Structure formats: C-alpha cells, structure tokens
Amino acid sequence: MIKRILTILFFFSVAVSAIAQEQINPQVVDSLILEGVNTLRQKKNRLPLKIAVPLEKAAHYHTEWMTAKHKLSHLENKKDLKTPDKRVLKFGGNYTFVGENVAYLSYDAKKTEQEIAKEFVSIWQHSKEHYKNMINRAFTLTGIAVIYDSEKQRIYATQVFAKP
C-alpha cells in the first residue's frame, strides 16, 4: 500500500513539473524579453536589437549551465567557456564587444509569459550594469534564453549582447 502511494506521489510530482514546463513557453518569453528591451531602447533613441544565432546558442548554453548548477553567475569553470565573450566565440560568434545579463525568478504558476518577461526586463532595468547593456548604442545583436528549473522552482534567463 505504501509503495503504491509513493508511486502515485512520484507520478503526481512528475506531472506537476511537466505542467509547469508546458505553462512556460521559453520561446514566447524570449520574444517578449526582446520586445521589452527594444521598447526601452526605442525610448532612449537606440536601434532595436536583432537576433544572432551564435548569441542565442551562447545564451542557451549558459542558461542550461546555471540551471544545472542552480547558480546565478556570469562565470563558468571551463576555461574555454569561462566568460561571456569566450562562450560566444565557442559558438561561432566573432564580435568586437560582448555583454551579458543573467537573472532568475521564483516560479509562480499564476504568472503569464508576459509577466515573466516583464519581470526579467524590470530586474535588469533596475541594475546599473545590466541596464547599461540594455541601452548600449554599440550593441546591435542579441541572443536570449529562458529555462525552467523544476528542482528549485526557478526560471533562469540569459541575454547576450554584441557589437559586430
């Protein structure tokens, strides 16, 4: 009987995690973050950022790393992936200037993708260094990644910026 209850609880836990993942469409949140950052840039008379594949790959890799480590950081342990510029280079980007914003939110099933994206933009907007990246005239390219961490009930995000 106890074994059956534990089995049911396990499957319920897996189902709840799957539901949370389904409720958050990372690509939608990515797009909404880009929209929010570009709206801010427009208010500051900056050109909108455009997506670049190497930056998206670097952002996704780093967000996966932070999720796996349950850690918010700009630096990694591997020498060839330690910094944002090294990660971008590893994924085929050859840019003169690179910046990176990272953050995480506690997961709240009541929040929509729009609210999640708006919160990430707001967090970065209220951080001096992250805000500088968002409105930097030199940056014209970006890559964004959002990943849900079911173990810690967090949503991690990375936005990488570059100047060609």
mmCIF file with all atom_site columns, C-alpha atoms in Angstrom:
data_model
loop_
_atom_site.group_PDB
_atom_site.id
_atom_site.type_symbol
_atom_site.label_atom_id
_atom_site.label_alt_id
_atom_site.label_comp_id
_atom_site.label_asym_id
_atom_site.label_entity_id
_atom_site.label_seq_id
_atom_site.pdbx_PDB_ins_code
_atom_site.Cartn_x
_atom_site.Cartn_y
_atom_site.Cartn_z
_atom_site.occupancy
_atom_site.B_iso_or_equiv
_atom_site.pdbx_formal_charge
_atom_site.auth_seq_id
_atom_site.auth_comp_id
_atom_site.auth_asym_id
_atom_site.auth_atom_id
_atom_site.pdbx_PDB_model_num
ATOM 1   C CA . MET A 1 1   ? 0.000  0.000  0.000   1.00 0.00 ? 1   MET A CA 1
ATOM 2   C CA . ILE A 1 2   ? 2.799  2.446  0.919   1.00 0.00 ? 2   ILE A CA 1
ATOM 3   C CA . LYS A 1 3   ? 4.663  1.527  -2.263  1.00 0.00 ? 3   LYS A CA 1
ATOM 4   C CA . ARG A 1 4   ? 1.536  2.315  -4.299  1.00 0.00 ? 4   ARG A CA 1
ATOM 5   C CA . ILE A 1 5   ? 1.084  5.687  -2.558  1.00 0.00 ? 5   ILE A CA 1
ATOM 6   C CA . LEU A 1 6   ? 4.732  6.571  -3.168  1.00 0.00 ? 6   LEU A CA 1
ATOM 7   C CA . THR A 1 7   ? 4.375  5.601  -6.820  1.00 0.00 ? 7   THR A CA 1
ATOM 8   C CA . ILE A 1 8   ? 1.287  7.802  -7.150  1.00 0.00 ? 8   ILE A CA 1
ATOM 9   C CA . LEU A 1 9   ? 3.063  10.706 -5.429  1.00 0.00 ? 9   LEU A CA 1
ATOM 10  C CA . PHE A 1 10  ? 6.068  10.306 -7.730  1.00 0.00 ? 10  PHE A CA 1
ATOM 11  C CA . PHE A 1 11  ? 3.916  10.423 -10.861 1.00 0.00 ? 11  PHE A CA 1
ATOM 12  C CA . PHE A 1 12  ? 1.993  13.398 -9.479  1.00 0.00 ? 12  PHE A CA 1
ATOM 13  C CA . SER A 1 13  ? 5.284  15.216 -8.876  1.00 0.00 ? 13  SER A CA 1
ATOM 14  C CA . VAL A 1 14  ? 6.472  14.472 -12.424 1.00 0.00 ? 14  VAL A CA 1
ATOM 15  C CA . ALA A 1 15  ? 3.113  15.609 -13.812 1.00 0.00 ? 15  ALA A CA 1
ATOM 16  C CA . VAL A 1 16  ? 3.246  18.901 -11.875 1.00 0.00 ? 16  VAL A CA 1
ATOM 17  C CA . SER A 1 17  ? 6.761  19.562 -13.191 1.00 0.00 ? 17  SER A CA 1
ATOM 18  C CA . ALA A 1 18  ? 5.642  18.796 -16.749 1.00 0.00 ? 18  ALA A CA 1
ATOM 19  C CA . ILE A 1 19  ? 2.651  21.100 -16.363 1.00 0.00 ? 19  ILE A CA 1
ATOM 20  C CA . ALA A 1 20  ? 4.908  23.926 -15.168 1.00 0.00 ? 20  ALA A CA 1
ATOM 21  C CA . GLN A 1 21  ? 7.193  23.415 -18.170 1.00 0.00 ? 21  GLN A CA 1
ATOM 22  C CA . GLU A 1 22  ? 4.204  23.420 -20.520 1.00 0.00 ? 22  GLU A CA 1
ATOM 23  C CA . GLN A 1 23  ? 2.810  26.599 -18.978 1.00 0.00 ? 23  GLN A CA 1
ATOM 24  C CA . ILE A 1 24  ? 6.036  28.421 -19.746 1.00 0.00 ? 24  ILE A CA 1
ATOM 25  C CA . ASN A 1 25  ? 6.848  28.580 -23.409 1.00 0.00 ? 25  ASN A CA 1
ATOM 26  C CA . PRO A 1 26  ? 10.512 29.664 -23.337 1.00 0.00 ? 26  PRO A CA 1
ATOM 27  C CA . GLN A 1 27  ? 10.468 30.916 -26.930 1.00 0.00 ? 27  GLN A CA 1
ATOM 28  C CA . VAL A 1 28  ? 7.499  33.169 -26.165 1.00 0.00 ? 28  VAL A CA 1
ATOM 29  C CA . VAL A 1 29  ? 9.242  34.550 -23.072 1.00 0.00 ? 29  VAL A CA 1
ATOM 30  C CA . ASP A 1 30  ? 12.444 35.090 -25.133 1.00 0.00 ? 30  ASP A CA 1
ATOM 31  C CA . SER A 1 31  ? 10.482 37.069 -27.733 1.00 0.00 ? 31  SER A CA 1
ATOM 32  C CA . LEU A 1 32  ? 8.705  39.120 -25.090 1.00 0.00 ? 32  LEU A CA 1
ATOM 33  C CA . ILE A 1 33  ? 12.002 39.955 -23.375 1.00 0.00 ? 33  ILE A CA 1
ATOM 34  C CA . LEU A 1 34  ? 13.389 41.121 -26.722 1.00 0.00 ? 34  LEU A CA 1
ATOM 35  C CA . GLU A 1 35  ? 10.259 43.200 -27.276 1.00 0.00 ? 35  GLU A CA 1
ATOM 36  C CA . GLY A 1 36  ? 10.595 44.766 -23.810 1.00 0.00 ? 36  GLY A CA 1
ATOM 37  C CA . VAL A 1 37  ? 14.287 45.566 -24.247 1.00 0.00 ? 37  VAL A CA 1
ATOM 38  C CA . ASN A 1 38  ? 13.694 47.011 -27.718 1.00 0.00 ? 38  ASN A CA 1
ATOM 39  C CA . THR A 1 39  ? 10.859 49.166 -26.378 1.00 0.00 ? 39  THR A CA 1
ATOM 40  C CA . LEU A 1 40  ? 13.270 50.550 -23.779 1.00 0.00 ? 40  LEU A CA 1
ATOM 41  C CA . ARG A 1 41  ? 15.918 51.097 -26.452 1.00 0.00 ? 41  ARG A CA 1
ATOM 42  C CA . GLN A 1 42  ? 13.409 52.925 -28.650 1.00 0.00 ? 42  GLN A CA 1
ATOM 43  C CA . LYS A 1 43  ? 12.583 55.298 -25.761 1.00 0.00 ? 43  LYS A CA 1
ATOM 44  C CA . LYS A 1 44  ? 16.316 56.018 -25.497 1.00 0.00 ? 44  LYS A CA 1
ATOM 45  C CA . ASN A 1 45  ? 16.640 56.574 -29.277 1.00 0.00 ? 45  ASN A CA 1
ATOM 46  C CA . ARG A 1 46  ? 18.636 53.368 -29.776 1.00 0.00 ? 46  ARG A CA 1
ATOM 47  C CA . LEU A 1 47  ? 18.352 50.966 -32.689 1.00 0.00 ? 47  LEU A CA 1
ATOM 48  C CA . PRO A 1 48  ? 16.459 47.745 -31.969 1.00 0.00 ? 48  PRO A CA 1
ATOM 49  C CA . LEU A 1 49  ? 18.485 44.623 -31.252 1.00 0.00 ? 49  LEU A CA 1
ATOM 50  C CA . LYS A 1 50  ? 18.405 41.800 -33.782 1.00 0.00 ? 50  LYS A CA 1
ATOM 51  C CA . ILE A 1 51  ? 18.781 38.102 -33.009 1.00 0.00 ? 51  ILE A CA 1
ATOM 52  C CA . ALA A 1 52  ? 22.108 36.455 -33.873 1.00 0.00 ? 52  ALA A CA 1
ATOM 53  C CA . VAL A 1 53  ? 22.358 32.652 -33.806 1.00 0.00 ? 53  VAL A CA 1
ATOM 54  C CA . PRO A 1 54  ? 25.790 32.431 -32.070 1.00 0.00 ? 54  PRO A CA 1
ATOM 55  C CA . LEU A 1 55  ? 24.474 34.693 -29.309 1.00 0.00 ? 55  LEU A CA 1
ATOM 56  C CA . GLU A 1 56  ? 21.332 32.587 -28.934 1.00 0.00 ? 56  GLU A CA 1
ATOM 57  C CA . LYS A 1 57  ? 23.465 29.447 -28.669 1.00 0.00 ? 57  LYS A CA 1
ATOM 58  C CA . ALA A 1 58  ? 25.755 31.047 -26.082 1.00 0.00 ? 58  ALA A CA 1
ATOM 59  C CA . ALA A 1 59  ? 22.748 32.310 -24.082 1.00 0.00 ? 59  ALA A CA 1
ATOM 60  C CA . HIS A 1 60  ? 21.082 28.890 -24.179 1.00 0.00 ? 60  HIS A CA 1
ATOM 61  C CA . TYR A 1 61  ? 24.248 27.060 -23.177 1.00 0.00 ? 61  TYR A CA 1
ATOM 62  C CA . HIS A 1 62  ? 24.875 29.408 -20.245 1.00 0.00 ? 62  HIS A CA 1
ATOM 63  C CA . THR A 1 63  ? 21.253 29.263 -19.077 1.00 0.00 ? 63  THR A CA 1
ATOM 64  C CA . GLU A 1 64  ? 21.408 25.458 -19.148 1.00 0.00 ? 64  GLU A CA 1
ATOM 65  C CA . TRP A 1 65  ? 24.637 25.612 -17.117 1.00 0.00 ? 65  TRP A CA 1
ATOM 66  C CA . MET A 1 66  ? 23.119 27.940 -14.494 1.00 0.00 ? 66  MET A CA 1
ATOM 67  C CA . THR A 1 67  ? 20.018 25.737 -14.285 1.00 0.00 ? 67  THR A CA 1
ATOM 68  C CA . ALA A 1 68  ? 22.089 22.573 -13.827 1.00 0.00 ? 68  ALA A CA 1
ATOM 69  C CA . LYS A 1 69  ? 24.278 24.228 -11.169 1.00 0.00 ? 69  LYS A CA 1
ATOM 70  C CA . HIS A 1 70  ? 21.330 26.084 -9.556  1.00 0.00 ? 70  HIS A CA 1
ATOM 71  C CA . LYS A 1 71  ? 23.605 29.101 -9.627  1.00 0.00 ? 71  LYS A CA 1
ATOM 72  C CA . LEU A 1 72  ? 23.422 32.635 -10.970 1.00 0.00 ? 72  LEU A CA 1
ATOM 73  C CA . SER A 1 73  ? 26.764 33.687 -12.413 1.00 0.00 ? 73  SER A CA 1
ATOM 74  C CA . HIS A 1 74  ? 28.453 35.259 -15.417 1.00 0.00 ? 74  HIS A CA 1
ATOM 75  C CA . LEU A 1 75  ? 31.471 32.963 -14.998 1.00 0.00 ? 75  LEU A CA 1
ATOM 76  C CA . GLU A 1 76  ? 31.815 29.235 -15.573 1.00 0.00 ? 76  GLU A CA 1
ATOM 77  C CA . ASN A 1 77  ? 34.551 26.784 -14.601 1.00 0.00 ? 77  ASN A CA 1
ATOM 78  C CA . LYS A 1 78  ? 35.651 25.562 -18.040 1.00 0.00 ? 78  LYS A CA 1
ATOM 79  C CA . LYS A 1 79  ? 38.480 27.674 -19.402 1.00 0.00 ? 79  LYS A CA 1
ATOM 80  C CA . ASP A 1 80  ? 37.100 27.895 -22.962 1.00 0.00 ? 80  ASP A CA 1
ATOM 81  C CA . LEU A 1 81  ? 33.586 28.805 -21.687 1.00 0.00 ? 81  LEU A CA 1
ATOM 82  C CA . LYS A 1 82  ? 34.513 30.856 -18.619 1.00 0.00 ? 82  LYS A CA 1
ATOM 83  C CA . THR A 1 83  ? 33.335 34.307 -19.761 1.00 0.00 ? 83  THR A CA 1
ATOM 84  C CA . PRO A 1 84  ? 30.513 35.571 -21.989 1.00 0.00 ? 84  PRO A CA 1
ATOM 85  C CA . ASP A 1 85  ? 32.919 36.529 -24.798 1.00 0.00 ? 85  ASP A CA 1
ATOM 86  C CA . LYS A 1 86  ? 34.586 33.086 -24.700 1.00 0.00 ? 86  LYS A CA 1
ATOM 87  C CA . ARG A 1 87  ? 31.176 31.353 -24.852 1.00 0.00 ? 87  ARG A CA 1
ATOM 88  C CA . VAL A 1 88  ? 30.126 33.483 -27.823 1.00 0.00 ? 88  VAL A CA 1
ATOM 89  C CA . LEU A 1 89  ? 33.398 32.683 -29.605 1.00 0.00 ? 89  LEU A CA 1
ATOM 90  C CA . LYS A 1 90  ? 32.922 28.954 -28.881 1.00 0.00 ? 90  LYS A CA 1
ATOM 91  C CA . PHE A 1 91  ? 29.505 29.079 -30.588 1.00 0.00 ? 91  PHE A CA 1
ATOM 92  C CA . GLY A 1 92  ? 30.805 30.759 -33.731 1.00 0.00 ? 92  GLY A CA 1
ATOM 93  C CA . GLY A 1 93  ? 30.465 34.438 -32.875 1.00 0.00 ? 93  GLY A CA 1
ATOM 94  C CA . ASN A 1 94  ? 33.349 36.755 -33.670 1.00 0.00 ? 94  ASN A CA 1
ATOM 95  C CA . TYR A 1 95  ? 32.351 40.143 -32.280 1.00 0.00 ? 95  TYR A CA 1
ATOM 96  C CA . THR A 1 96  ? 34.326 43.153 -31.100 1.00 0.00 ? 96  THR A CA 1
ATOM 97  C CA . PHE A 1 97  ? 32.337 43.698 -27.893 1.00 0.00 ? 97  PHE A CA 1
ATOM 98  C CA . VAL A 1 98  ? 30.103 41.347 -25.842 1.00 0.00 ? 98  VAL A CA 1
ATOM 99  C CA . GLY A 1 99  ? 27.886 41.891 -22.797 1.00 0.00 ? 99  GLY A CA 1
ATOM 100 C CA . GLU A 1 100 ? 25.622 39.602 -20.793 1.00 0.00 ? 100 GLU A CA 1
ATOM 101 C CA . ASN A 1 101 ? 22.624 39.887 -18.473 1.00 0.00 ? 101 ASN A CA 1
ATOM 102 C CA . VAL A 1 102 ? 21.572 36.987 -16.228 1.00 0.00 ? 102 VAL A CA 1
ATOM 103 C CA . ALA A 1 103 ? 18.755 36.619 -13.698 1.00 0.00 ? 103 ALA A CA 1
ATOM 104 C CA . TYR A 1 104 ? 16.365 34.134 -12.182 1.00 0.00 ? 104 TYR A CA 1
ATOM 105 C CA . LEU A 1 105 ? 12.829 34.347 -10.858 1.00 0.00 ? 105 LEU A CA 1
ATOM 106 C CA . SER A 1 106 ? 10.985 32.101 -8.462  1.00 0.00 ? 106 SER A CA 1
ATOM 107 C CA . TYR A 1 107 ? 8.411  30.136 -10.404 1.00 0.00 ? 107 TYR A CA 1
ATOM 108 C CA . ASP A 1 108 ? 4.800  31.224 -9.907  1.00 0.00 ? 108 ASP A CA 1
ATOM 109 C CA . ALA A 1 109 ? 2.214  29.236 -11.856 1.00 0.00 ? 109 ALA A CA 1
ATOM 110 C CA . LYS A 1 110 ? -0.144 32.233 -11.784 1.00 0.00 ? 110 LYS A CA 1
ATOM 111 C CA . LYS A 1 111 ? 2.237  34.396 -13.834 1.00 0.00 ? 111 LYS A CA 1
ATOM 112 C CA . THR A 1 112 ? 1.785  34.644 -17.572 1.00 0.00 ? 112 THR A CA 1
ATOM 113 C CA . GLU A 1 113 ? 4.669  34.603 -20.016 1.00 0.00 ? 113 GLU A CA 1
ATOM 114 C CA . GLN A 1 114 ? 4.153  38.356 -20.464 1.00 0.00 ? 114 GLN A CA 1
ATOM 115 C CA . GLU A 1 115 ? 4.509  38.921 -16.711 1.00 0.00 ? 115 GLU A CA 1
ATOM 116 C CA . ILE A 1 116 ? 7.611  36.724 -16.536 1.00 0.00 ? 116 ILE A CA 1
ATOM 117 C CA . ALA A 1 117 ? 9.276  38.580 -19.428 1.00 0.00 ? 117 ALA A CA 1
ATOM 118 C CA . LYS A 1 118 ? 8.329  41.957 -17.961 1.00 0.00 ? 118 LYS A CA 1
ATOM 119 C CA . GLU A 1 119 ? 9.830  40.955 -14.606 1.00 0.00 ? 119 GLU A CA 1
ATOM 120 C CA . PHE A 1 120 ? 13.150 39.931 -16.191 1.00 0.00 ? 120 PHE A CA 1
ATOM 121 C CA . VAL A 1 121 ? 13.322 43.228 -18.099 1.00 0.00 ? 121 VAL A CA 1
ATOM 122 C CA . SER A 1 122 ? 12.483 45.136 -14.904 1.00 0.00 ? 122 SER A CA 1
ATOM 123 C CA . ILE A 1 123 ? 15.163 43.316 -12.875 1.00 0.00 ? 123 ILE A CA 1
ATOM 124 C CA . TRP A 1 124 ? 17.799 44.194 -15.464 1.00 0.00 ? 124 TRP A CA 1
ATOM 125 C CA . GLN A 1 125 ? 16.498 47.744 -15.824 1.00 0.00 ? 125 GLN A CA 1
ATOM 126 C CA . HIS A 1 126 ? 16.986 48.320 -12.081 1.00 0.00 ? 126 HIS A CA 1
ATOM 127 C CA . SER A 1 127 ? 20.570 47.034 -12.099 1.00 0.00 ? 127 SER A CA 1
ATOM 128 C CA . LYS A 1 128 ? 23.072 49.669 -13.206 1.00 0.00 ? 128 LYS A CA 1
ATOM 129 C CA . GLU A 1 129 ? 25.384 47.312 -15.156 1.00 0.00 ? 129 GLU A CA 1
ATOM 130 C CA . HIS A 1 130 ? 22.577 45.294 -16.729 1.00 0.00 ? 130 HIS A CA 1
ATOM 131 C CA . TYR A 1 131 ? 20.755 48.486 -17.710 1.00 0.00 ? 131 TYR A CA 1
ATOM 132 C CA . LYS A 1 132 ? 23.919 49.745 -19.432 1.00 0.00 ? 132 LYS A CA 1
ATOM 133 C CA . ASN A 1 133 ? 23.944 46.602 -21.572 1.00 0.00 ? 133 ASN A CA 1
ATOM 134 C CA . MET A 1 134 ? 20.291 47.071 -22.490 1.00 0.00 ? 134 MET A CA 1
ATOM 135 C CA . ILE A 1 135 ? 20.734 50.627 -23.782 1.00 0.00 ? 135 ILE A CA 1
ATOM 136 C CA . ASN A 1 136 ? 24.330 50.484 -25.035 1.00 0.00 ? 136 ASN A CA 1
ATOM 137 C CA . ARG A 1 137 ? 24.453 52.085 -28.508 1.00 0.00 ? 137 ARG A CA 1
ATOM 138 C CA . ALA A 1 138 ? 27.284 49.760 -29.535 1.00 0.00 ? 138 ALA A CA 1
ATOM 139 C CA . PHE A 1 139 ? 25.149 46.644 -29.146 1.00 0.00 ? 139 PHE A CA 1
ATOM 140 C CA . THR A 1 140 ? 23.045 45.776 -32.179 1.00 0.00 ? 140 THR A CA 1
ATOM 141 C CA . LEU A 1 141 ? 22.783 41.989 -31.819 1.00 0.00 ? 141 LEU A CA 1
ATOM 142 C CA . THR A 1 142 ? 21.409 39.745 -29.098 1.00 0.00 ? 142 THR A CA 1
ATOM 143 C CA . GLY A 1 143 ? 20.529 36.212 -28.088 1.00 0.00 ? 143 GLY A CA 1
ATOM 144 C CA . ILE A 1 144 ? 18.138 35.259 -25.295 1.00 0.00 ? 144 ILE A CA 1
ATOM 145 C CA . ALA A 1 145 ? 17.376 32.012 -23.479 1.00 0.00 ? 145 ALA A CA 1
ATOM 146 C CA . VAL A 1 146 ? 14.933 31.145 -20.696 1.00 0.00 ? 146 VAL A CA 1
ATOM 147 C CA . ILE A 1 147 ? 14.854 27.765 -18.894 1.00 0.00 ? 147 ILE A CA 1
ATOM 148 C CA . TYR A 1 148 ? 12.631 26.450 -16.117 1.00 0.00 ? 148 TYR A CA 1
ATOM 149 C CA . ASP A 1 149 ? 14.397 24.684 -13.213 1.00 0.00 ? 149 ASP A CA 1
ATOM 150 C CA . SER A 1 150 ? 11.822 22.240 -11.832 1.00 0.00 ? 150 SER A CA 1
ATOM 151 C CA . GLU A 1 151 ? 14.059 21.171 -8.945  1.00 0.00 ? 151 GLU A CA 1
ATOM 152 C CA . LYS A 1 152 ? 14.476 24.681 -7.487  1.00 0.00 ? 152 LYS A CA 1
ATOM 153 C CA . GLN A 1 153 ? 11.233 26.086 -8.951  1.00 0.00 ? 153 GLN A CA 1
ATOM 154 C CA . ARG A 1 154 ? 13.112 28.877 -10.700 1.00 0.00 ? 154 ARG A CA 1
ATOM 155 C CA . ILE A 1 155 ? 13.180 30.364 -14.164 1.00 0.00 ? 155 ILE A CA 1
ATOM 156 C CA . TYR A 1 156 ? 16.658 31.333 -15.366 1.00 0.00 ? 156 TYR A CA 1
ATOM 157 C CA . ALA A 1 157 ? 17.322 33.799 -18.172 1.00 0.00 ? 157 ALA A CA 1
ATOM 158 C CA . THR A 1 158 ? 20.370 34.972 -20.072 1.00 0.00 ? 158 THR A CA 1
ATOM 159 C CA . GLN A 1 159 ? 20.573 37.775 -22.610 1.00 0.00 ? 159 GLN A CA 1
ATOM 160 C CA . VAL A 1 160 ? 23.828 38.145 -24.527 1.00 0.00 ? 160 VAL A CA 1
ATOM 161 C CA . PHE A 1 161 ? 24.601 41.361 -26.427 1.00 0.00 ? 161 PHE A CA 1
ATOM 162 C CA . ALA A 1 162 ? 27.214 42.016 -29.106 1.00 0.00 ? 162 ALA A CA 1
ATOM 163 C CA . LYS A 1 163 ? 28.692 44.613 -31.383 1.00 0.00 ? 163 LYS A CA 1
ATOM 164 C CA . PRO A 1 164 ? 29.715 43.242 -34.792 1.00 0.00 ? 164 PRO A CA 1
#
